[in-house]
Coordinates of C-alpha atoms in Angstrom, one line a residue:
X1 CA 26.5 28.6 -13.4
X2 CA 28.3 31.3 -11.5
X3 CA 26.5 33.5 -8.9
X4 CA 25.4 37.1 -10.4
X5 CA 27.5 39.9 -8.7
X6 CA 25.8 42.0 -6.3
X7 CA 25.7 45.1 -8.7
X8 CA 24.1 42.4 -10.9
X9 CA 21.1 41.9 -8.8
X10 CA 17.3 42.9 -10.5
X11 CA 15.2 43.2 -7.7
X12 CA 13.0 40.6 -5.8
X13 CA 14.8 36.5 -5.9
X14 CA 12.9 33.9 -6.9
X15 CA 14.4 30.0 -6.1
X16 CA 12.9 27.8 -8.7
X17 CA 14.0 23.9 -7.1
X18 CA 13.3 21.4 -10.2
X19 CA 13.9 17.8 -9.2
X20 CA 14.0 16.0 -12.6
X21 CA 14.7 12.4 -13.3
X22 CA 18.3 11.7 -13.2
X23 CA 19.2 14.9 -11.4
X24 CA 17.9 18.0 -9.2
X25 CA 18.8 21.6 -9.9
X26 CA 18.1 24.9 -8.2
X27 CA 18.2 28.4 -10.0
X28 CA 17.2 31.7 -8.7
X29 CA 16.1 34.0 -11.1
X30 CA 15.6 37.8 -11.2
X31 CA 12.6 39.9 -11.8
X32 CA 13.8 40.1 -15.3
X33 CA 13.7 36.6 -15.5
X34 CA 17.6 36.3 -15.8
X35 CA 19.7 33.5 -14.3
X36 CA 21.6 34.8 -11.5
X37 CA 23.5 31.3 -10.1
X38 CA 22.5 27.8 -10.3
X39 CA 23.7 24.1 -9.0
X40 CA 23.0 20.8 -10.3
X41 CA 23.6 17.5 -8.6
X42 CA 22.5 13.7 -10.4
X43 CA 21.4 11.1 -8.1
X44 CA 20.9 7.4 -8.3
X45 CA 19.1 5.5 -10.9
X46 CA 18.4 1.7 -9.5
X47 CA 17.1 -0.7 -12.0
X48 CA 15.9 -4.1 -10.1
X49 CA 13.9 -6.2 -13.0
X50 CA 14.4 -5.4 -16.4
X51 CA 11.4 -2.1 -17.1
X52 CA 11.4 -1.3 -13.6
X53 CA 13.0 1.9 -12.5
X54 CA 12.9 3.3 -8.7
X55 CA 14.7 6.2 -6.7
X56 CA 15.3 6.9 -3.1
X57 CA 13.6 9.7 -2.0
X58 CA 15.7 10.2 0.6
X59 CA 18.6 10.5 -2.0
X60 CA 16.3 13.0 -3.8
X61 CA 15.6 16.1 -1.2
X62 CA 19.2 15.3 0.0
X63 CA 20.2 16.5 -3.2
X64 CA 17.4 18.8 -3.8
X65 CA 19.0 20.3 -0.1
X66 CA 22.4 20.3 -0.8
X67 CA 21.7 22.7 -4.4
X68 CA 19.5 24.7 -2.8
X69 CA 22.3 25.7 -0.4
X70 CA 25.0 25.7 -2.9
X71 CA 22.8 28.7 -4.5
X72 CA 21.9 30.5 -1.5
X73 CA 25.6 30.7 -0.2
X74 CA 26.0 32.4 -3.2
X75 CA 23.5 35.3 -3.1
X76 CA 23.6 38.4 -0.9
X77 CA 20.1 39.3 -1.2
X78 CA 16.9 37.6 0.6
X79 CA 14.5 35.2 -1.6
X80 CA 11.1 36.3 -1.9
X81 CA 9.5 32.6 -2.9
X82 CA 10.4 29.2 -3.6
X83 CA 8.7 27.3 -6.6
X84 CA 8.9 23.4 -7.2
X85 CA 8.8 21.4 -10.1
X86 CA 9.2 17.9 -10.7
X87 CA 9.5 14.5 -12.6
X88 CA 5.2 13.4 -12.7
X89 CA 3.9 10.7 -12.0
X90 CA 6.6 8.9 -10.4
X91 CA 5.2 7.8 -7.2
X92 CA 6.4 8.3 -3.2
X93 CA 5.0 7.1 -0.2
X94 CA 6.6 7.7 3.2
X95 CA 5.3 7.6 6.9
X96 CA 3.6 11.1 8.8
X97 CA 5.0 10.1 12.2
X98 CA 8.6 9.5 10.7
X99 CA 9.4 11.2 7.6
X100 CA 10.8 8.2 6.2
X101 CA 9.8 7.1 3.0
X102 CA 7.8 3.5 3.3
X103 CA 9.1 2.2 -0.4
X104 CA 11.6 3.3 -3.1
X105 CA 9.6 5.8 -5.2
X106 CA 8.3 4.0 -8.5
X107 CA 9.2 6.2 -11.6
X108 CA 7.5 7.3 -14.1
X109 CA 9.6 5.4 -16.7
X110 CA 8.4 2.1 -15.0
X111 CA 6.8 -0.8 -16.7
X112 CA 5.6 -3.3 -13.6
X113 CA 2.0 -2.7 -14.1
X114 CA 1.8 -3.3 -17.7
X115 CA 0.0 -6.1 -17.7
X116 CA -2.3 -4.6 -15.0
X117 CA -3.2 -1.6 -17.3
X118 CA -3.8 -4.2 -20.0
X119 CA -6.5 -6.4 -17.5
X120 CA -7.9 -3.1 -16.8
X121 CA -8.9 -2.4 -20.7
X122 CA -10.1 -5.2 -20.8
X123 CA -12.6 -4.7 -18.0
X124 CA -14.1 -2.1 -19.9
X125 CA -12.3 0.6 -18.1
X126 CA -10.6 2.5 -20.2
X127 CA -13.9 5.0 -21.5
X128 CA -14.3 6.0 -17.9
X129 CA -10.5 6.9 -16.8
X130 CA -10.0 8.6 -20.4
X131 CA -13.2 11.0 -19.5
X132 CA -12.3 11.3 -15.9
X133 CA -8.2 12.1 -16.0
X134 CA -7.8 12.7 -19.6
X135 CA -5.2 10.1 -19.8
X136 CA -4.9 6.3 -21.1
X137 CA -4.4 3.3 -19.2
X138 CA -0.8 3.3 -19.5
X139 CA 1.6 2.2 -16.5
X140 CA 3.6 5.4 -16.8
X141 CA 0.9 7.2 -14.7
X142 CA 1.0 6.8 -10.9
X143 CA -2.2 5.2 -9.8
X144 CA -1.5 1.3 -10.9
X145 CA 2.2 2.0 -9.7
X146 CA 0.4 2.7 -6.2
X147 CA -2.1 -0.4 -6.2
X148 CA 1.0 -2.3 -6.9
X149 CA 2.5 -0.5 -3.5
X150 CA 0.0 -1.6 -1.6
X151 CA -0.2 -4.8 -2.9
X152 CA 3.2 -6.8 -4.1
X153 CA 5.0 -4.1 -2.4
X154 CA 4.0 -5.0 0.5
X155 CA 3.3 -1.5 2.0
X156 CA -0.1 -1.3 4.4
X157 CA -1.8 2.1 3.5
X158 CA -2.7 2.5 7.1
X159 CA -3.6 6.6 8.6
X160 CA -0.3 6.9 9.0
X161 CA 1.2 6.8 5.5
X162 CA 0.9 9.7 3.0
X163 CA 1.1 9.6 -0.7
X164 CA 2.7 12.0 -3.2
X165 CA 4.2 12.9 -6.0
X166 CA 7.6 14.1 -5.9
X167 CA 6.7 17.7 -5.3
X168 CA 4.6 16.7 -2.7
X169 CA 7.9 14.6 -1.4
X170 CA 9.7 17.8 -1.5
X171 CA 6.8 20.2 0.1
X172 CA 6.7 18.2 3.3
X173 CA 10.3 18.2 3.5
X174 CA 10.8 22.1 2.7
X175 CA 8.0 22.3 5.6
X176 CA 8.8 19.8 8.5
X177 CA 5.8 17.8 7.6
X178 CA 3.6 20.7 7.9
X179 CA 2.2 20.4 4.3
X180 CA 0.7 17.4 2.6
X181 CA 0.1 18.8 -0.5
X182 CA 0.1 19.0 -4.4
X183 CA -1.0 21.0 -7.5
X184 CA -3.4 20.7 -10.3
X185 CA -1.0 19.9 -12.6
X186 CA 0.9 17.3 -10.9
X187 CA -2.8 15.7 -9.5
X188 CA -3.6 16.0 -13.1
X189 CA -1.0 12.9 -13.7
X190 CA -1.8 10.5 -11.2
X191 CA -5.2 8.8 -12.7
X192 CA -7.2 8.9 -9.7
X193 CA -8.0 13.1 -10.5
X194 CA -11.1 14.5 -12.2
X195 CA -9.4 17.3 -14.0
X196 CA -12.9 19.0 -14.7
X197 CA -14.3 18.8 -11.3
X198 CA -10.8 19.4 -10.1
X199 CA -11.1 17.1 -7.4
X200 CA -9.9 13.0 -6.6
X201 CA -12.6 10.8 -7.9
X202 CA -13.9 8.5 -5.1
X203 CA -14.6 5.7 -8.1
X204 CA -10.9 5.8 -9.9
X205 CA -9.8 5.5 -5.9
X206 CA -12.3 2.6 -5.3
X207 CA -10.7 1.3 -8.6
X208 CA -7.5 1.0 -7.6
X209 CA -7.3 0.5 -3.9
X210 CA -6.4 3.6 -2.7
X211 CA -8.2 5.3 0.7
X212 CA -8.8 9.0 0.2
X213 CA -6.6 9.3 3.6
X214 CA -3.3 8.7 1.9
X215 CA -3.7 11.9 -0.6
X216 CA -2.6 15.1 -0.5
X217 CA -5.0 18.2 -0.8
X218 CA -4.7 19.5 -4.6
X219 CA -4.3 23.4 -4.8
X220 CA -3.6 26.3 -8.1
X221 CA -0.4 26.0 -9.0
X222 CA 0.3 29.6 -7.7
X223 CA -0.5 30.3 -4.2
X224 CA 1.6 30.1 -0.8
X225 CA 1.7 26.3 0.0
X226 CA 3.3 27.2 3.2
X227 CA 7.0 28.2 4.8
X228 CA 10.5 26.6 5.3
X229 CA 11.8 25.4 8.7
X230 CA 14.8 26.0 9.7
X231 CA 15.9 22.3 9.5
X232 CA 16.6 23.2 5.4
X233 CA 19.3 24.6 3.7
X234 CA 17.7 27.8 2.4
X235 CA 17.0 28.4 6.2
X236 CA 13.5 29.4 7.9
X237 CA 10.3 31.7 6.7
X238 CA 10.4 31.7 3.2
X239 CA 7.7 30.9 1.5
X240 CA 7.1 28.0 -0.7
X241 CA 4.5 29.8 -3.3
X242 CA 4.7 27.7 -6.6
X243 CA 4.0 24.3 -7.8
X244 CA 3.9 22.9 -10.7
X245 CA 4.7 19.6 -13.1
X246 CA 7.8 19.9 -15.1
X247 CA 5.9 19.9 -18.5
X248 CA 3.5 22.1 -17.5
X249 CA 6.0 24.5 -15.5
X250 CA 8.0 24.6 -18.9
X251 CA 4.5 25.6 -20.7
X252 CA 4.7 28.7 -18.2
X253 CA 8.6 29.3 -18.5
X254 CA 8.0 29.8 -22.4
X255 CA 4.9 32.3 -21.9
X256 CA 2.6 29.9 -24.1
X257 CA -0.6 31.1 -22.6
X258 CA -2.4 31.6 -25.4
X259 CA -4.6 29.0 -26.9
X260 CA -2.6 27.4 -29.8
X261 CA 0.8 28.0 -28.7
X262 CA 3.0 25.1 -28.3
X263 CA 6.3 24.2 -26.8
X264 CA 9.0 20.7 -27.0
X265 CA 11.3 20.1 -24.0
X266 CA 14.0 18.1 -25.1
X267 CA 14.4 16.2 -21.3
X268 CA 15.3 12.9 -20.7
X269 CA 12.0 12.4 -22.5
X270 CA 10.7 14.5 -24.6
X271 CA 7.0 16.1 -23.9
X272 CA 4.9 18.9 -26.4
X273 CA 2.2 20.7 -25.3
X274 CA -0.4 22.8 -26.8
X275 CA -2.3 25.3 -24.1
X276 CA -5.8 24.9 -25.9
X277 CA -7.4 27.2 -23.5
X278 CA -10.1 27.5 -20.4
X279 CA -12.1 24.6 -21.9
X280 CA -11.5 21.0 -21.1
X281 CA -11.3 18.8 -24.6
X282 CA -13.1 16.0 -25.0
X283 CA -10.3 12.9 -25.0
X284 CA -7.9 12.7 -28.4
X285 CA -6.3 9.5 -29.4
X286 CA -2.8 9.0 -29.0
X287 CA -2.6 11.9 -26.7
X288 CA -3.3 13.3 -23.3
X289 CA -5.5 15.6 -22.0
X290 CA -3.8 17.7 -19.2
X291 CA -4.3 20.7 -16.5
X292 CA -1.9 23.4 -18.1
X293 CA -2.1 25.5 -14.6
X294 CA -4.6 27.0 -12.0
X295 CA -3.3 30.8 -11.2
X296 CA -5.5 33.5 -9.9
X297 CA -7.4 35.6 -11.7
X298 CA -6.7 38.5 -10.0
X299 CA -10.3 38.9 -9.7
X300 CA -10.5 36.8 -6.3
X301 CA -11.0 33.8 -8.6
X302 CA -8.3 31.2 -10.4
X303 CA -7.9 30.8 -13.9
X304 CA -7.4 27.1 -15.2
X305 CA -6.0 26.6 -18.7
X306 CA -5.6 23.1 -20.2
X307 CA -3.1 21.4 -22.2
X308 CA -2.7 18.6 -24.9
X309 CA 0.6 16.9 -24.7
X310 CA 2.3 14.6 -26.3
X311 CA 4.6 12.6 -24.2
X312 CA 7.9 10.8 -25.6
X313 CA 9.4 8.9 -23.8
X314 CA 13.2 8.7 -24.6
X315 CA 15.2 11.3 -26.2
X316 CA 17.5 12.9 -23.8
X317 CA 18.4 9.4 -22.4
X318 CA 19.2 8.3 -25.5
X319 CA 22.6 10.6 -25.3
X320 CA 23.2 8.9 -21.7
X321 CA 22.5 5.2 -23.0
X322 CA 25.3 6.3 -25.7
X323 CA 27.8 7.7 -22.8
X324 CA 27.1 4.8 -20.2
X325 CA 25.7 1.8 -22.1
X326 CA 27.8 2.2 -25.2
X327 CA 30.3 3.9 -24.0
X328 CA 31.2 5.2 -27.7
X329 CA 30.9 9.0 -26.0
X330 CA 32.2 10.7 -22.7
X331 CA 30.3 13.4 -22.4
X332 CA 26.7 14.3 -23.0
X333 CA 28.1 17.8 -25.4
X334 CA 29.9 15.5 -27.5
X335 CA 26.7 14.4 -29.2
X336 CA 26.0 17.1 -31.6
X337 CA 29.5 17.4 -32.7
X338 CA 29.4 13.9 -33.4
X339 CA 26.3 13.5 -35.0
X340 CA 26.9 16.7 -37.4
X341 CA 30.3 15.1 -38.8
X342 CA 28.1 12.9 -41.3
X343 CA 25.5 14.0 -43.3
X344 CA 23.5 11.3 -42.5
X345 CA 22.9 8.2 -40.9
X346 CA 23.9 6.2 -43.5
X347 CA 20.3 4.1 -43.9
X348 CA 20.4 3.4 -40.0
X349 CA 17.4 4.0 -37.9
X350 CA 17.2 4.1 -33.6
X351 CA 13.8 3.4 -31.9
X352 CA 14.1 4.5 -28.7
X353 CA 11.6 2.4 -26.8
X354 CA 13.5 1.5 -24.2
X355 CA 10.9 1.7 -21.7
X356 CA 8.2 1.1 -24.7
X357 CA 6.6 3.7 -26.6
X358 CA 4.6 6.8 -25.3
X359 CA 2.2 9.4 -27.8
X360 CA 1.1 8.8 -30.2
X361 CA 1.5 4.8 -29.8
X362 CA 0.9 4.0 -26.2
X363 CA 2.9 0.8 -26.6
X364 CA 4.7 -0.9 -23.1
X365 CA 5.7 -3.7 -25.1
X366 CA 7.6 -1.7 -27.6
X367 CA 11.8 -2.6 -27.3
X368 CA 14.4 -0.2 -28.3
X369 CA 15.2 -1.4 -32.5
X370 CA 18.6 -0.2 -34.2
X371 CA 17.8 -0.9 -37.6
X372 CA 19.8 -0.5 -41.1
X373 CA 23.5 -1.3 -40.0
X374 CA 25.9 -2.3 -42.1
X375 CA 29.5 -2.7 -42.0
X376 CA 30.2 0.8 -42.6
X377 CA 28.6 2.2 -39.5
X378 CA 30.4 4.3 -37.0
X379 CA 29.6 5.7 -34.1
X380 CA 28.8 8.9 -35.4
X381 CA 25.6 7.2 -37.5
X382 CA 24.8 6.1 -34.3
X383 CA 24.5 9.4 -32.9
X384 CA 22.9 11.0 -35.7
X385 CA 20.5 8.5 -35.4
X386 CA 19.7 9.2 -31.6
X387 CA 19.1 12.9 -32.7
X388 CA 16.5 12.3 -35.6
X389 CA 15.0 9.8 -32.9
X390 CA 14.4 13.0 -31.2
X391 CA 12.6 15.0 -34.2
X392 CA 11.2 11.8 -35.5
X393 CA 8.9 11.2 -32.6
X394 CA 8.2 15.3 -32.1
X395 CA 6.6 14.6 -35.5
X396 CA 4.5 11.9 -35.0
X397 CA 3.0 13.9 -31.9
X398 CA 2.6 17.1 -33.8
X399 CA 0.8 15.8 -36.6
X400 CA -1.4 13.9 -33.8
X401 CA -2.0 16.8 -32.2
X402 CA -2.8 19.0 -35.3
X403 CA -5.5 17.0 -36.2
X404 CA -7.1 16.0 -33.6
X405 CA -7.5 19.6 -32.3
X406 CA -7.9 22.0 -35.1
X407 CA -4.9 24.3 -33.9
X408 CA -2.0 24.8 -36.2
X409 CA 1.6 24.6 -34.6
X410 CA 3.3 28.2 -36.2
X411 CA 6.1 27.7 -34.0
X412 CA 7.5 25.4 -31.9
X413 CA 9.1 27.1 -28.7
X414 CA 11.8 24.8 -28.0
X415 CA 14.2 24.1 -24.5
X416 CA 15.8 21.6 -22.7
X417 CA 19.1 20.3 -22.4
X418 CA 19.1 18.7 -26.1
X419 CA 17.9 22.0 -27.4
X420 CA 21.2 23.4 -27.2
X421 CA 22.1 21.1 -30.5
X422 CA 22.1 23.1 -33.8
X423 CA 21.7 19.9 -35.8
X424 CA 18.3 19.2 -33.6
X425 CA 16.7 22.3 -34.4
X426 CA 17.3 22.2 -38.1
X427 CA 16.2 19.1 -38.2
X428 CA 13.1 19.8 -36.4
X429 CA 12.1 22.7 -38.4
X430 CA 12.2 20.3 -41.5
X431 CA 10.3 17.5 -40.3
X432 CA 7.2 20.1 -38.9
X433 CA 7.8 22.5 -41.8
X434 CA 7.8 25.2 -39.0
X435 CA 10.1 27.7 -37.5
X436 CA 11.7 26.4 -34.4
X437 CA 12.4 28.9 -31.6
X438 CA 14.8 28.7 -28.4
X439 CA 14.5 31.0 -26.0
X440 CA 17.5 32.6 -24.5
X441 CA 16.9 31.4 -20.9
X442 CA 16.3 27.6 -21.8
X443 CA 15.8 26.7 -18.0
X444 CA 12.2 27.1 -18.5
X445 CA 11.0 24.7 -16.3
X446 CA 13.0 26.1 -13.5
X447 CA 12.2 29.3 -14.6
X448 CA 8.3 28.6 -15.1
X449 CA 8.1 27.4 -11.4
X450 CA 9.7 30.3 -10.6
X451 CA 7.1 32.9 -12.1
X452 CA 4.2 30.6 -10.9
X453 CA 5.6 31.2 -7.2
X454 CA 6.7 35.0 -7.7
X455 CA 3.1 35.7 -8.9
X456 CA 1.7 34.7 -5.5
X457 CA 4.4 36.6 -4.0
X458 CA 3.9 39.6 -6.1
X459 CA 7.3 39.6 -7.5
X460 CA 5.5 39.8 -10.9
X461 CA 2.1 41.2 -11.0
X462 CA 0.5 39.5 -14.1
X463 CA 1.5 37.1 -16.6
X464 CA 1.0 40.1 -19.4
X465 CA 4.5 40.7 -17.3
X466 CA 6.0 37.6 -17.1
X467 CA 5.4 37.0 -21.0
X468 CA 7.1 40.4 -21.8
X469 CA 10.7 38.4 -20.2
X470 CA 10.4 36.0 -23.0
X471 CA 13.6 37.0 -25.6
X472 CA 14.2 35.1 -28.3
X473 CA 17.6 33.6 -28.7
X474 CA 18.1 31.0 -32.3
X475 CA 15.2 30.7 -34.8
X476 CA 15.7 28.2 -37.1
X477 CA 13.3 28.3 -40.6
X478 CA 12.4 25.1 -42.0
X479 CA 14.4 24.2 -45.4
X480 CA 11.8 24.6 -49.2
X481 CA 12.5 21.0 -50.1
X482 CA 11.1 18.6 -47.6
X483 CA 11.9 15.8 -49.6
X484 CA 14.5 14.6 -48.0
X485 CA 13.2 14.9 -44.3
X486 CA 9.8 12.8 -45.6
X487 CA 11.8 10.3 -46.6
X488 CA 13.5 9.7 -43.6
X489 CA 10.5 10.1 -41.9
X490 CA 8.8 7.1 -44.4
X491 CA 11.8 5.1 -42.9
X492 CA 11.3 6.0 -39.2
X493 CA 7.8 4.7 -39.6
X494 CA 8.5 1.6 -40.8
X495 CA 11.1 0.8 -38.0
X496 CA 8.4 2.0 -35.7
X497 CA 6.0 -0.9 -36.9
X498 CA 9.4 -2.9 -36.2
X499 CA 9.6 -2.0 -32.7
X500 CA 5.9 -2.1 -31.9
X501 CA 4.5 -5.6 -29.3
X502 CA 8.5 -6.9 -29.4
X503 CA 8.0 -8.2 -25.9
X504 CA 4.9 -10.1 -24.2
X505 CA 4.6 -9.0 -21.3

């Protein structure tokens, strides 16, 4: 993404810095909501046991640093705000006298704690974390990735060592250690957070071992955390005024704030959410309950909507396990290409549960399963299988959702990197039966921590404003005969039971 031209400049800049799982990006967008120049950089994936999967943080904000000056060297105009969103749950813990982190940070994709989550169900516990944090005892959330820190990892939480997650990470970096701090949202994920009361829970802390010393203060997602130092990139004084979860920073990006409206990011995962209002739900199986945002009402008061989601956990890496474990594509773009020169898969059927099986299943021990190969398979059924993967699982989260909450999906809002595919949006309009729309800025995660941090700023002055930037670029209506896309939704099913409790433990 090239820098806008000075002439090209709207007003106010806002620098959206989105640290995602295989790779950072920063963006600065105009008042308009328009791209102006943007830099990606990946970073280092380290796999040490099979289902576990750590970064260096260090490695993170160096390339969250590095970006960030890549786009400032390229803009001739001051940025009003900076807003940060990140990978969830995936869990850092460094020291306050050093700055140095004390651990590799523990994804979000990680399995270790399985079997703990599992021990923990069958304590009995699982009622009382489901009320409390709206989530499940699953070890993709960060608070038995934390016991384990402190435990087999050998870390001491002593007063001198901080928890967060990685926007946290980045906010006491962006501040010379001046800010230990978090949002709703990203508080929201960790299981140790009452997302009614707002607050941590002293008994999900007692639970699981963690002193209330080690965690960050939780504030709205929209509000000035605090200021750079000159020791970054962007240079000093500029405020960093927005913070929010990648899911629920794309919720923003795609102006869903009105009860009902729901949106798909096609990441390396793949998460839907539905903004269900002011009120908190009471807990829906095979989903999460979720703190869509805190903003301020501009009454004096903040505003907190919430969220179901549904939370896949593999699509996007699918494409990279085809370019770097297979090997049978180079490039990431060549997917769709690839996958739209069959018409179908040819009877063969991916499961992507690498790293098990997220909503609606909730399944750690779920394996990936190729199914239905014969001797006429190619490499392109192989990738048209990794897309319908992709609007296979949107499915079985959709209908979850519908029913369980009473709110009908009439259109999906889609973005994300694999949004970009036509094939994907036809064939996601077919399995829901509803129009598909992609916006035409599809950075709507960056783009949603960016209006969460120019609202503080007043850069924008309500979101009645920000949701009047939302243009429509592809709709995609779903096709009169469904016949075909139940079918092959019959056989995604039945590969699904396949996949389900393939490993012990």
């Amino acid at each position: 993404m090239k820098p806008a031209r000075d002439s090209d400049l709207l007003g106010p800049i806002v620098l959206a810095l989105d640290a995602g799982t295989t790779s950072v990006r920063a963006i600065a967008f105009d008042r308009s909501g328009r791209a102006l120049g943007g830099a990606q950089r990946e970073f280092p994936q380290y796999y040490p046991r099979p289902g576990w999967v750590e970064h260096d943080p260090e490695e993170i904000w160096e390339a969250c640093d590095a970006v960030m000056g890549e786009v400032v060297a390229g803009l001739r105009a001051p940025i009003a705000a900076i807003g940060i969103t990140d990978q969830r749950e995936t869990v850092v813990v460094w020291d306050r006298r050093t700055g140095r982190p004390l651990h590799r940070a523990i994804v979000w994709q990680d399995r270790r704690t399985a079997s703990r989550c599992d021990q923990l169900r069958e304590q009995g516990h699982l009622d009382h974390v489901r009320k409390t944090t709206g989530l499940v005892l699953d070890p993709y959330f960060s608070a038995t990735k934390l016991e384990w820190v402190f435990g087999e990892g050998g870390v001491r939480p002593g007063p001198e060592v901080a928890f967060g997650t990685v926007d946290a990470w980045l906010l006491w970096k962006l501040t010379g250690g001046a800010v230990h701090a978090t949002d709703v949202t990203n508080a929201s994920r960790t299981m140790l957070f009452d997302i009614r009361s707002r607050r941590w829970s002293p008994e999900l802390c007692e639970l699981f071992g963690v002193p209330a010393h080690v965690l960050p203060e939780v504030r709205a997602s929209s509000g000035r955390f605090g200021i750079t130092t000159d020791e970054c990139a962007v240079g000093p004084g500029i405020p960093v005024s927005g913070v929010a979860g990648d899911q629920q920073a794309a919720l923003f990006g795609q102006g869903c704030f009105t009860p009902g409206m729901t949106k798909n990011t096609y990441g390396t995962g793949s998460f839907v959410l539905m903004n269900v209002g002011e009120q908190c739900p009471p807990p829906v199986d095979g989903l999460l309950t979720t703190i869509a945002w805190t903003i301020p009402d501009g009454q004096g008061g903040e505003l907190t909507h919430y969220a179901l989601e549904g939370a896949i956990f593999v699509t996007g890496a699918a494409i990279q396990w085809l370019r770097d474990g297979l090997g049978i594509i180079s490039d990431a773009s060549e997917t769709g290409p690839l996958a739209e020169s069959v018409p179908d898969t040819g009877g063969v059927v991916l499961v992507p549960a690498f790293t098990g099986l997220g909503s609606p299943w909730w399944d750690p021990y779920a394996r990936g399963t190729l199914i239905g190969i014969t001797r006429g398979t190619t490499r392109a059924h192989l990738a048209r299988a990794v897309v319908e993967a992709m609007a296979y699982q949107t499915r079985d989260v959709v209908e979850s959702m519908t029913e369980a909450c009473g709110h009908r999906v009439h259109t999906l809002r889609a973005d994300g990197g694999a949004s970009v595919m036509p094939l994907l949006l036809r064939l996601q309009a077919d399995q829901l039966q509803v129009s598909v729309s992609r916006p035409v800025v599809q950075e709507t995660t960056a783009l949603g921590a960016a209006y969460l941090a120019g609202l503080a700023e007043g850069v924008w002055g309500s979101v009645d404003e920000v949701a009047a930037n939302w243009m429509l670029d592809v709709e995609v209506k779903p096709s009169a005969d469904r016949a075909d896309a139940d079918a092959g939704y019959e056989r995604w099913r039945r590969a699904v039971k396949r996949a389900r409790g393939w490993v012990d433990s």
